[in-house]
Amino acid sequence: MEMRMRVNPSGGAAMVETPASASPGSTSRERNVFQKMLSEINNQQRRADIEVQKSLLGETDLHEAMLALEKVDLSLRLLVQVRNKLVQAYEELNRMAI
């Protein structure tokens, strides 16, 4: 799987995971879970971008925009850590002698 950075015009950035191909051991259920997580983070990013735009126009406080951006950042960091732990567990299972 490949991670790409998407930068929005309003200054927000999001990591978007694009699968190069289906991994041999992955199931459709696992893919669906990660796709759902990525979709939710993408929606959070869009809402945060809207908050930033509203803040720039003076319609909302900068505080609201910063909270939305931090929420997206935290969600993305959590997702990346979960992915890293899953990859680490997969690699450890591959190293085990059966």
XYZ file of C-alpha atoms in Angstrom:
98
model
C 0.000 0.000 0.000
C 1.210 3.440 -0.825
C 0.714 6.573 1.270
C 0.343 9.874 -0.559
C 0.021 13.383 0.815
C -2.879 15.424 -0.499
C -2.627 19.175 0.108
C -5.793 21.228 -0.071
C -5.830 24.868 -1.243
C -6.897 26.035 2.231
C -3.659 24.742 3.717
C -4.935 21.447 5.095
C -3.175 18.207 4.300
C -4.259 14.603 4.538
C -2.562 11.291 4.011
C -4.470 9.216 1.520
C -3.714 5.534 1.272
C -3.890 4.124 -2.218
C -3.587 0.361 -2.471
C -1.149 -0.636 -5.194
C -2.743 -4.065 -5.267
C -4.584 -6.277 -2.838
C -2.188 -7.908 -0.425
C -2.175 -11.687 -0.586
C -3.298 -12.242 3.011
C -5.838 -9.450 3.298
C -9.535 -10.116 3.340
C -12.298 -7.945 1.984
C -13.483 -7.353 5.550
C -10.106 -5.889 6.523
C -10.079 -3.706 3.435
C -13.605 -2.515 4.180
C -12.646 -1.544 7.727
C -9.691 0.521 6.536
C -11.684 2.044 3.689
C -14.345 3.080 6.188
C -11.712 4.623 8.470
C -10.102 6.477 5.574
C -13.476 7.698 4.393
C -14.296 9.056 7.849
C -10.933 10.808 8.094
C -11.454 12.251 4.619
C -14.858 13.593 5.711
C -13.266 15.104 8.816
C -10.648 16.746 6.592
C -13.335 18.244 4.376
C -15.196 19.607 7.415
C -11.942 21.044 8.774
C -11.230 22.717 5.427
C -14.686 24.293 5.509
C -14.018 25.546 9.053
C -10.707 27.062 7.921
C -12.423 28.791 5.003
C -15.141 30.129 7.319
C -12.457 31.355 9.693
C -10.648 33.147 6.871
C -13.922 34.824 5.900
C -14.547 35.838 9.507
C -17.658 33.676 9.869
C -16.270 31.528 12.719
C -13.484 31.703 15.260
C -10.000 30.509 14.463
C -10.318 28.324 17.553
C -13.039 26.207 15.884
C -10.919 25.727 12.774
C -7.882 24.707 14.820
C -9.933 22.196 16.808
C -11.228 20.636 13.591
C -7.705 20.422 12.144
C -6.301 18.872 15.320
C -9.108 16.304 15.363
C -8.207 15.254 11.815
C -4.513 15.133 12.688
C -5.152 12.958 15.737
C -7.425 10.604 13.780
C -4.863 10.226 11.027
C -2.031 9.584 13.474
C -4.119 6.931 15.211
C -4.929 5.223 11.908
C -1.263 5.213 10.890
C -0.263 3.713 14.246
C -2.897 0.980 13.917
C -1.647 0.229 10.409
C 1.946 0.116 11.644
C 1.035 -2.321 14.429
C -0.821 -4.560 11.977
C 2.130 -4.570 9.587
C 4.481 -5.305 12.484
C 2.301 -8.227 13.628
C 2.102 -9.551 10.055
C 5.887 -9.402 9.683
C 6.367 -11.131 13.027
C 4.013 -13.933 11.991
C 5.967 -14.374 8.766
C 9.212 -14.743 10.720
C 7.804 -17.477 12.953
C 8.916 -21.010 12.163
C 5.983 -23.335 11.681
